[in-house]
Amino acid sequence: MNKNWRGYIFSREIGKQVVPQRVQNLVIRTCAERHGLTYLLSATEYYMDDCYMMLKSVLDELGQIEGIIFYSTHQLPSDTNERMKIYDKVLNSKKGLRFALEDLALFDEKDVKLIEDLKFCNELSAQAIDLDSYQESLN
Amino acid sequence: MPLVTEPTIYNADEANVIDQFLKTGYIIFPVEDLNSLAKIRSNLYENAVKALELDSPPPESDFFDNAQKFILPEYLNEIRLGLIDKLNKNPDNAALFYSLAKNHLGWIVGNEMAIQRSYNLGIQLPKDSSSILPLHSDVWSGNSPYEVVLWTSFVDCHKTKSMYLLPLKENQKIISNFQKYSSMTAEEIFSEVEDKVVWLEVPYGHVVIFWHGLLHGNRINEEEKSRWTVNLRFKGLLTPYHAKELGEYFMPLTIRPITRIGYQYKKPKI
Ligand SMILES: [Fe+2]
C-alpha cells in the first residue's frame, strides 16, 4: 500500500499563535514516524487570511497520496461548509487526514463528528471569559 | 456555617460535597462503582506481571503494596511508562474511571465535561528518591484553574506513602502573598507550609478529587509499602483552556444534546 502522506503547514497564525514552520514540520515528521508513514515535503499555505489555495491543490493530489498530515486541527477552515467539502473529498477518495499536534486521524464519519465537536467546543470555550479578564472587569 | 445556602437547589449529599470542596479544595470519598475500580486494578496487575516477566507472580491482593520486591528502582520508570501506554491504549478506561466518581464530578465540575487524554500512573516504592514530586501548583505550569484531578489509588495510602496538599484557605494566603515566595525554591516553600499541609488518608476503595491549583506534591515514601496511583483531570467542557488544549490534552467526555443543537443552529436568512 502507498504510504505517502503530504505535510500541510501554515505561514500565518494557528489558533492565535505563530508556530515556526520548522516546529510545524518537526511535529508532522514525528507523527509520520510514529505511525510508520512516509512523509512528503509539506505544502505551505499562503499567509493571507482564510486562504486555502495550497490545501486545494493538495486535495487535488489525493489520487497519488494516502492523505494529508496537518500540523493541527486549528488549520481547518473556520467555515463549516468549507470543512465539510474537505471531509467529503477525502472520504470519497477513501483517503485520510491526520492532525499531528493532537495525534488524531480522520478516516470515517465518526472521526468527522469528533473533529467537528472539537472545533465547536474550542470556539465556545474561547468565548468563555477567562479568570484574568473577569477579575479585570471587576476593577 | 455551610457555604451552600440554597438547600432547595441541591440535595443533601450534593450540598455537603459542594460545601466541603468550597472550603478545602478537595474531597475524599468511597468510589461510586467498586467493580470498575477492581477491573482497572486487575488490568493493571495483569499488565505489570507481564511487563515484569515474573515466573511465579504473587496474587493481585499482595502485588501492589509489595511492588518493591519485584521492581528494581533502575527499571521503575521504564515499567511505569510501559504501563501508562497500556492504560492509554485501553478504550474502556475513560468510562471506567468516570464511573468511579460520576456523581461527585457532576456536582463539582458539571455535566458537560472534558477528560484528560492520558493517564498518569505514579509508583512510589519505599525510600525511592526518584519519584519525588516537589511542591507545585499545576495552574502555574499550563493547566487552567477550571480543572480537577481525580486521584485513584490501588493501595491504602497514608502519611508519606500518600500525597500532601495545602487546603484552600492556606493556599489562598500563599497566592495573595506570592511576592514573599517568588524567590524561594519549591523545597523552601515546602518548609514554610509543612505544618499546614494535609497528608491524604485514602484507603483502597476511596478516591480523591482535588483542585490542582492547591499546592501539592509528595516526599520520599518512608512507609514500608509501595504506592500505586493514577491521576486524571476533568474540566467543564466549555470552560477556558490554557496551554493544555481541548483536542491535544483533553477530549470531550460528555456533550449534551442542546449544546450540539445550539452549535449547529444557523440563523435564518431573509
Ligand atoms: Fe500536580
Short mmCIF file of C-alpha atoms and ligand atoms in Angstrom, two decimals:
data_model
loop_
_atom_site.label_atom_id
_atom_site.label_comp_id
_atom_site.label_asym_id
_atom_site.label_seq_id
_atom_site.Cartn_x
_atom_site.Cartn_y
_atom_site.Cartn_z
CA MET A 1 0.00 0.00 0.00
CA ASN A 2 1.05 3.54 -0.78
CA LYS A 3 2.08 5.16 2.49
CA ASN A 4 2.91 8.62 1.24
CA TRP A 5 1.46 11.40 3.33
CA ARG A 6 1.76 15.06 2.41
CA GLY A 7 2.51 17.53 5.21
CA TYR A 8 0.49 20.74 5.41
CA ILE A 9 1.76 23.77 7.32
CA PHE A 10 0.79 27.42 7.75
CA SER A 11 2.59 30.68 7.21
CA ARG A 12 0.00 32.58 9.24
CA GLU A 13 -1.15 32.31 12.83
CA ILE A 14 -2.51 28.97 14.02
CA GLY A 15 -5.04 29.36 16.83
CA LYS A 16 -3.75 32.89 17.52
CA GLN A 17 -0.12 31.78 17.68
CA VAL A 18 2.70 31.92 15.20
CA VAL A 19 4.34 28.50 15.17
CA PRO A 20 7.72 28.42 13.39
CA GLN A 21 7.47 26.31 10.24
CA ARG A 22 10.42 24.26 11.37
CA VAL A 23 8.48 23.33 14.51
CA GLN A 24 5.34 22.53 12.49
CA ASN A 25 7.41 20.25 10.24
CA LEU A 26 9.10 18.57 13.21
CA VAL A 27 5.76 17.74 14.80
CA ILE A 28 4.48 16.37 11.47
CA ARG A 29 7.64 14.31 10.95
CA THR A 30 7.34 12.78 14.44
CA CYS A 31 3.70 11.91 13.76
CA ALA A 32 4.65 10.22 10.46
CA GLU A 33 7.41 8.23 12.17
CA ARG A 34 5.12 7.15 15.00
CA HIS A 35 2.64 5.70 12.52
CA GLY A 36 5.23 4.31 10.09
CA LEU A 37 4.27 6.66 7.25
CA THR A 38 6.36 8.25 4.53
CA TYR A 39 6.33 11.97 4.99
CA LEU A 40 6.34 14.02 1.80
CA LEU A 41 7.64 17.57 1.94
CA SER A 42 4.99 19.88 3.40
CA ALA A 43 2.83 22.17 1.33
CA THR A 44 2.95 25.66 2.86
CA GLU A 45 -0.32 27.58 2.88
CA TYR A 46 -0.20 31.24 1.87
CA TYR A 47 -0.31 33.78 4.66
CA MET A 48 -3.46 35.65 3.53
CA ASP A 49 -6.41 35.28 5.92
CA ASP A 50 -8.85 32.48 5.03
CA CYS A 51 -6.73 31.44 2.07
CA TYR A 52 -6.69 27.68 1.36
CA MET A 53 -5.22 27.65 -2.16
CA MET A 54 -2.39 25.30 -1.27
CA LEU A 55 -4.74 22.97 0.59
CA LYS A 56 -6.97 22.82 -2.51
CA SER A 57 -4.05 21.79 -4.68
CA VAL A 58 -3.01 19.11 -2.20
CA LEU A 59 -6.58 17.80 -2.19
CA ASP A 60 -6.34 17.55 -6.00
CA GLU A 61 -3.29 15.37 -5.49
CA LEU A 62 -5.18 12.83 -3.33
CA GLY A 63 -5.06 10.22 -6.13
CA GLN A 64 -1.31 9.88 -5.67
CA ILE A 65 -1.05 10.05 -1.88
CA GLU A 66 -2.63 8.34 1.13
CA GLY A 67 -3.61 11.52 2.88
CA ILE A 68 -2.59 14.84 4.38
CA ILE A 69 -0.91 15.45 7.73
CA PHE A 70 -1.95 18.83 9.11
CA TYR A 71 0.17 20.32 11.85
CA SER A 72 -3.05 20.87 13.86
CA THR A 73 -6.85 20.84 13.74
CA HIS A 74 -6.66 24.63 14.15
CA GLN A 75 -5.64 24.87 10.48
CA LEU A 76 -9.04 23.68 9.27
CA PRO A 77 -11.14 26.45 7.70
CA SER A 78 -13.42 28.22 10.15
CA ASP A 79 -16.31 27.97 7.69
CA THR A 80 -18.32 24.79 8.35
CA ASN A 81 -19.30 24.29 4.70
CA GLU A 82 -15.69 24.57 3.61
CA ARG A 83 -14.68 21.95 6.15
CA MET A 84 -17.48 19.63 5.05
CA LYS A 85 -16.31 19.88 1.44
CA ILE A 86 -12.82 18.87 2.53
CA TYR A 87 -14.07 15.89 4.56
CA ASP A 88 -16.30 14.76 1.67
CA LYS A 89 -13.48 14.91 -0.79
CA VAL A 90 -11.13 12.95 1.47
CA LEU A 91 -13.68 10.30 2.45
CA ASN A 92 -14.99 9.90 -1.11
CA SER A 93 -11.44 9.23 -2.29
CA LYS A 94 -11.05 6.73 0.58
CA LYS A 95 -8.11 8.67 1.93
CA GLY A 96 -7.43 10.23 5.33
CA LEU A 97 -6.39 13.31 7.25
CA ARG A 98 -4.11 13.39 10.26
CA PHE A 99 -3.52 16.14 12.81
CA ALA A 100 -0.03 15.83 14.16
CA LEU A 101 -0.18 18.00 17.27
CA GLU A 102 -3.28 16.30 18.59
CA ASP A 103 -2.33 12.88 17.18
CA LEU A 104 -5.80 12.49 15.74
CA ALA A 105 -6.87 10.95 12.45
CA LEU A 106 -9.92 11.26 10.22
CA PHE A 107 -10.90 8.20 8.17
CA ASP A 108 -14.68 8.00 8.55
CA GLU A 109 -17.86 9.81 9.58
CA LYS A 110 -17.27 9.04 13.25
CA ASP A 111 -13.93 10.86 13.09
CA VAL A 112 -15.60 13.81 11.34
CA LYS A 113 -18.02 14.06 14.24
CA LEU A 114 -15.19 14.18 16.79
CA ILE A 115 -13.18 16.77 14.87
CA GLU A 116 -16.31 18.91 14.48
CA ASP A 117 -17.08 18.59 18.21
CA LEU A 118 -13.57 19.77 18.98
CA LYS A 119 -13.87 22.65 16.59
CA PHE A 120 -17.12 23.93 18.09
CA CYS A 121 -16.22 23.30 21.71
CA ASN A 122 -12.94 25.14 21.18
CA GLU A 123 -14.80 28.07 19.71
CA LEU A 124 -17.36 28.14 22.52
CA SER A 125 -14.81 27.77 25.32
CA ALA A 126 -12.74 30.56 23.79
CA GLN A 127 -15.78 32.78 24.24
CA ALA A 128 -15.97 31.86 27.93
CA ILE A 129 -14.49 34.69 29.90
CA ASP A 130 -11.17 33.72 31.48
CA LEU A 131 -10.20 34.40 35.04
CA ASP A 132 -7.85 37.30 34.34
CA SER A 133 -10.37 39.20 32.23
CA TYR A 134 -13.09 38.52 34.77
CA GLN A 135 -11.02 39.94 37.59
CA GLU A 136 -10.05 42.93 35.46
CA SER A 137 -13.73 43.54 34.69
CA LEU A 138 -14.39 43.78 38.43
CA ASN A 139 -11.82 46.53 38.89
CA MET B 1 -21.97 27.71 58.76
CA PRO B 2 -22.46 25.96 55.42
CA LEU B 3 -21.46 27.88 52.32
CA VAL B 4 -24.31 26.40 50.33
CA THR B 5 -27.38 28.28 51.42
CA GLU B 6 -29.93 27.06 48.90
CA PRO B 7 -30.98 23.65 50.20
CA THR B 8 -33.84 23.56 47.73
CA ILE B 9 -31.48 23.53 44.79
CA TYR B 10 -29.09 20.79 45.93
CA ASN B 11 -29.93 17.54 47.65
CA ALA B 12 -28.16 16.85 50.95
CA ASP B 13 -25.29 14.77 49.52
CA GLU B 14 -24.64 17.24 46.78
CA ALA B 15 -24.75 20.21 49.15
CA ASN B 16 -22.30 18.52 51.53
CA VAL B 17 -19.82 17.78 48.77
CA ILE B 18 -20.05 21.27 47.31
CA ASP B 19 -19.69 22.79 50.74
CA GLN B 20 -16.62 20.77 51.58
CA PHE B 21 -14.99 21.43 48.22
CA LEU B 22 -15.53 25.15 48.52
CA LYS B 23 -13.97 25.11 51.97
CA THR B 24 -10.95 22.91 51.34
CA GLY B 25 -10.49 22.44 47.57
CA TYR B 26 -10.54 18.65 47.85
CA ILE B 27 -12.68 15.72 48.88
CA ILE B 28 -12.02 12.05 49.68
CA PHE B 29 -14.90 9.62 49.23
CA PRO B 30 -15.73 5.95 48.57
CA VAL B 31 -15.76 5.14 44.84
CA GLU B 32 -19.19 5.07 43.31
CA ASP B 33 -18.54 1.80 41.48
CA LEU B 34 -16.24 -0.66 43.21
CA ASN B 35 -16.42 -3.13 40.30
CA SER B 36 -14.89 -0.55 37.97
CA LEU B 37 -12.04 0.03 40.40
CA ALA B 38 -11.46 -3.72 40.67
CA LYS B 39 -11.44 -4.03 36.90
CA ILE B 40 -8.93 -1.21 36.45
CA ARG B 41 -6.74 -2.73 39.14
CA SER B 42 -6.78 -6.24 37.68
CA ASN B 43 -5.92 -4.93 34.20
CA LEU B 44 -3.04 -3.05 35.77
CA TYR B 45 -1.95 -6.18 37.65
CA GLU B 46 -2.01 -8.34 34.52
CA ASN B 47 -0.02 -5.81 32.52
CA ALA B 48 2.51 -5.31 35.31
CA VAL B 49 3.06 -9.03 35.81
CA LYS B 50 3.58 -9.43 32.06
CA ALA B 51 5.96 -6.48 31.86
CA LEU B 52 7.99 -7.74 34.81
CA GLU B 53 8.13 -11.28 33.37
CA LEU B 54 7.51 -12.77 36.81
CA ASP B 55 7.74 -16.58 36.88
CA SER B 56 5.57 -17.04 39.94
CA PRO B 57 3.70 -13.78 40.37
CA PRO B 58 2.12 -13.03 43.77
CA PRO B 59 -1.67 -12.82 43.90
CA GLU B 60 -3.15 -9.46 42.94
CA SER B 61 -4.02 -8.70 46.57
CA ASP B 62 -0.30 -8.80 47.55
CA PHE B 63 1.28 -7.37 44.46
CA PHE B 64 0.81 -3.60 44.58
CA ASP B 65 1.76 -3.00 48.23
CA ASN B 66 4.84 -5.16 47.81
CA ALA B 67 5.97 -3.93 44.40
CA GLN B 68 9.39 -3.05 45.84
CA LYS B 69 10.09 -6.80 45.95
CA PHE B 70 9.53 -7.13 42.21
CA ILE B 71 10.64 -3.86 40.64
CA LEU B 72 14.25 -2.73 40.72
CA PRO B 73 14.42 1.06 41.06
CA GLU B 74 16.51 1.33 37.87
CA TYR B 75 13.69 -0.25 35.81
CA LEU B 76 10.91 1.59 37.59
CA ASN B 77 10.44 4.36 35.04
CA GLU B 78 10.56 2.03 32.05
CA ILE B 79 7.94 -0.23 33.63
CA ARG B 80 5.83 2.78 34.58
CA LEU B 81 5.90 4.23 31.05
CA GLY B 82 5.02 0.84 29.58
CA LEU B 83 2.01 0.59 31.90
CA ILE B 84 0.92 4.15 31.06
CA ASP B 85 1.00 3.21 27.39
CA LYS B 86 -1.27 0.22 28.15
CA LEU B 87 -3.66 2.45 30.15
CA ASN B 88 -3.80 4.95 27.29
CA LYS B 89 -4.50 2.29 24.70
CA ASN B 90 -7.44 0.72 26.52
CA PRO B 91 -10.56 2.48 25.17
CA ASP B 92 -12.64 1.28 28.15
CA ASN B 93 -10.66 3.26 30.69
CA ALA B 94 -12.38 6.64 30.26
CA ALA B 95 -15.75 5.08 31.17
CA LEU B 96 -14.25 3.01 33.99
CA PHE B 97 -12.51 5.95 35.67
CA TYR B 98 -15.52 8.22 35.12
CA SER B 99 -17.79 5.68 36.82
CA LEU B 100 -15.68 5.89 39.99
CA ALA B 101 -16.82 9.43 40.62
CA LYS B 102 -19.61 10.27 38.21
CA ASN B 103 -21.90 11.98 40.74
CA HIS B 104 -19.13 13.80 42.53
CA LEU B 105 -17.68 15.08 39.26
CA GLY B 106 -21.16 16.19 38.25
CA TRP B 107 -21.55 18.12 41.50
CA ILE B 108 -18.10 19.68 41.49
CA VAL B 109 -17.38 20.14 37.78
CA GLY B 110 -20.61 19.90 35.82
CA ASN B 111 -22.37 17.52 33.49
CA GLU B 112 -20.64 18.53 30.27
CA MET B 113 -17.05 17.60 30.72
CA ALA B 114 -13.73 17.10 29.03
CA ILE B 115 -11.37 14.35 30.22
CA GLN B 116 -7.59 14.24 30.06
CA ARG B 117 -6.36 12.02 27.23
CA SER B 118 -3.51 10.35 29.05
CA TYR B 119 -3.40 8.57 32.39
CA ASN B 120 -0.61 9.49 34.72
CA LEU B 121 0.48 6.46 36.72
CA GLY B 122 2.62 7.03 39.80
CA ILE B 123 4.54 4.24 41.53
CA GLN B 124 6.28 5.25 44.75
CA LEU B 125 8.50 2.48 46.06
CA PRO B 126 9.60 2.81 49.70
CA LYS B 127 12.69 5.06 50.11
CA ASP B 128 12.86 5.74 46.35
CA SER B 129 14.02 9.30 45.78
CA SER B 130 13.47 9.20 42.00
CA SER B 131 9.70 9.60 42.28
CA ILE B 132 9.59 12.72 44.43
CA LEU B 133 7.21 15.33 43.14
CA PRO B 134 8.27 18.72 44.54
CA LEU B 135 5.61 21.10 45.81
CA HIS B 136 3.84 22.80 42.90
CA SER B 137 0.53 24.00 41.52
CA ASP B 138 -0.46 22.69 38.08
CA VAL B 139 -2.01 26.07 37.30
CA TRP B 140 1.46 27.63 37.39
CA SER B 141 2.61 25.44 34.52
CA GLY B 142 -0.06 25.44 31.84
CA ASN B 143 -3.23 23.92 33.27
CA SER B 144 -6.23 26.21 33.58
CA PRO B 145 -7.73 26.78 37.05
CA TYR B 146 -11.01 25.26 35.80
CA GLU B 147 -9.83 21.69 36.30
CA VAL B 148 -9.81 19.00 38.97
CA VAL B 149 -7.71 15.88 39.41
CA LEU B 150 -9.30 12.53 40.10
CA TRP B 151 -6.67 10.70 42.16
CA THR B 152 -7.25 6.95 42.21
CA SER B 153 -5.24 4.71 44.48
CA PHE B 154 -4.79 0.96 44.13
CA VAL B 155 -3.47 0.55 47.69
CA ASP B 156 -4.19 2.05 51.12
CA CYS B 157 -2.48 5.46 51.27
CA HIS B 158 -1.44 7.31 54.38
CA LYS B 159 1.40 9.56 55.61
CA THR B 160 4.37 9.76 53.21
CA LYS B 161 3.04 6.85 51.15
CA SER B 162 0.31 9.28 50.13
CA MET B 163 0.42 12.80 48.70
CA TYR B 164 0.07 16.08 50.54
CA LEU B 165 -1.79 19.23 49.65
CA LEU B 166 -2.34 22.65 51.11
CA PRO B 167 -6.06 23.23 51.74
CA LEU B 168 -7.80 26.09 50.00
CA LYS B 169 -7.67 28.75 52.73
CA GLU B 170 -3.95 28.33 53.40
CA ASN B 171 -3.35 28.12 49.67
CA GLN B 172 -5.10 31.44 49.08
CA LYS B 173 -2.81 33.02 51.69
CA ILE B 174 0.26 31.93 49.70
CA ILE B 175 -1.21 33.16 46.43
CA SER B 176 -2.19 36.55 47.81
CA ASN B 177 1.24 36.91 49.39
CA PHE B 178 3.14 35.48 46.44
CA GLN B 179 5.82 38.15 46.31
CA LYS B 180 7.27 36.72 49.51
CA TYR B 181 7.59 33.24 47.99
CA SER B 182 8.56 34.07 44.44
CA SER B 183 12.29 33.83 45.04
CA MET B 184 12.09 30.60 47.06
CA THR B 185 12.70 27.08 45.78
CA ALA B 186 9.90 24.51 45.99
CA GLU B 187 11.72 22.96 48.94
CA GLU B 188 11.89 26.28 50.77
CA ILE B 189 8.19 26.94 50.24
CA PHE B 190 7.50 23.41 51.48
CA SER B 191 9.31 24.07 54.75
CA GLU B 192 7.25 27.25 55.16
CA VAL B 193 3.95 25.37 54.81
CA GLU B 194 4.96 21.93 56.08
CA ASP B 195 2.91 22.19 59.27
CA LYS B 196 -0.19 23.25 57.33
CA VAL B 197 -0.26 20.63 54.57
CA VAL B 198 -2.62 17.66 54.80
CA TRP B 199 -1.37 14.15 54.05
CA LEU B 200 -4.31 12.43 52.39
CA GLU B 201 -5.63 9.30 54.12
CA VAL B 202 -7.06 7.25 51.29
CA PRO B 203 -7.97 3.64 51.96
CA TYR B 204 -8.30 1.37 48.91
CA GLY B 205 -11.80 1.82 47.54
CA HIS B 206 -11.68 5.58 48.03
CA VAL B 207 -10.66 8.30 45.59
CA VAL B 208 -9.76 11.96 45.87
CA ILE B 209 -10.93 14.88 43.78
CA PHE B 210 -8.76 17.95 44.26
CA TRP B 211 -8.29 21.31 42.63
CA HIS B 212 -4.79 21.29 41.13
CA GLY B 213 -4.40 24.97 41.94
CA LEU B 214 -3.73 23.80 45.52
CA LEU B 215 -0.03 23.43 46.29
CA HIS B 216 0.68 19.72 46.37
CA GLY B 217 3.34 17.07 45.91
CA ASN B 218 4.88 14.06 47.57
CA ARG B 219 8.02 13.24 49.57
CA ILE B 220 10.12 10.10 49.76
CA ASN B 221 7.83 7.25 50.73
CA GLU B 222 9.06 6.44 54.24
CA GLU B 223 6.43 3.76 54.83
CA GLU B 224 7.11 0.09 54.21
CA LYS B 225 4.85 -0.45 51.25
CA SER B 226 4.56 0.86 47.70
CA ARG B 227 2.03 3.32 46.41
CA TRP B 228 0.23 2.96 43.06
CA THR B 229 -1.98 5.80 41.89
CA VAL B 230 -3.40 7.21 38.68
CA ASN B 231 -4.24 10.86 38.27
CA LEU B 232 -6.61 12.08 35.65
CA ARG B 233 -8.03 15.55 35.00
CA PHE B 234 -11.60 16.62 34.32
CA LYS B 235 -12.97 20.05 33.49
CA GLY B 236 -16.14 21.74 32.28
CA LEU B 237 -16.16 21.17 28.52
CA LEU B 238 -16.78 24.79 27.62
CA THR B 239 -14.72 26.46 30.33
CA PRO B 240 -11.47 28.29 29.44
CA TYR B 241 -8.47 26.20 28.45
CA HIS B 242 -4.90 27.29 28.99
CA ALA B 243 -1.81 25.63 27.48
CA LYS B 244 -3.40 22.16 27.82
CA GLU B 245 -5.85 22.32 24.98
CA LEU B 246 -9.02 20.54 24.02
CA GLY B 247 -8.10 18.02 21.34
CA GLU B 248 -4.46 17.86 22.26
CA TYR B 249 -4.58 17.26 26.04
CA PHE B 250 -8.31 16.93 26.74
CA MET B 251 -11.11 15.20 24.83
CA PRO B 252 -14.85 15.78 25.14
CA LEU B 253 -16.33 13.24 27.56
CA THR B 254 -19.96 14.37 27.68
CA ILE B 255 -21.68 16.77 25.27
CA ARG B 256 -25.38 17.32 25.98
CA PRO B 257 -27.86 17.37 23.10
CA ILE B 258 -28.78 21.01 23.40
CA THR B 259 -25.16 22.05 23.02
CA ARG B 260 -25.00 20.10 19.76
CA ILE B 261 -28.28 21.57 18.55
CA GLY B 262 -27.11 25.02 19.62
CA TYR B 263 -23.83 24.91 17.81
CA GLN B 264 -25.39 23.58 14.64
CA TYR B 265 -28.05 26.29 14.64
CA LYS B 266 -27.96 28.62 11.69
CA LYS B 267 -29.62 31.99 11.79
CA PRO B 268 -32.39 32.06 9.15
CA LYS B 269 -31.55 34.27 6.21
CA ILE B 270 -34.09 36.67 4.72
FE FE C 1 0.31 18.26 40.11
#
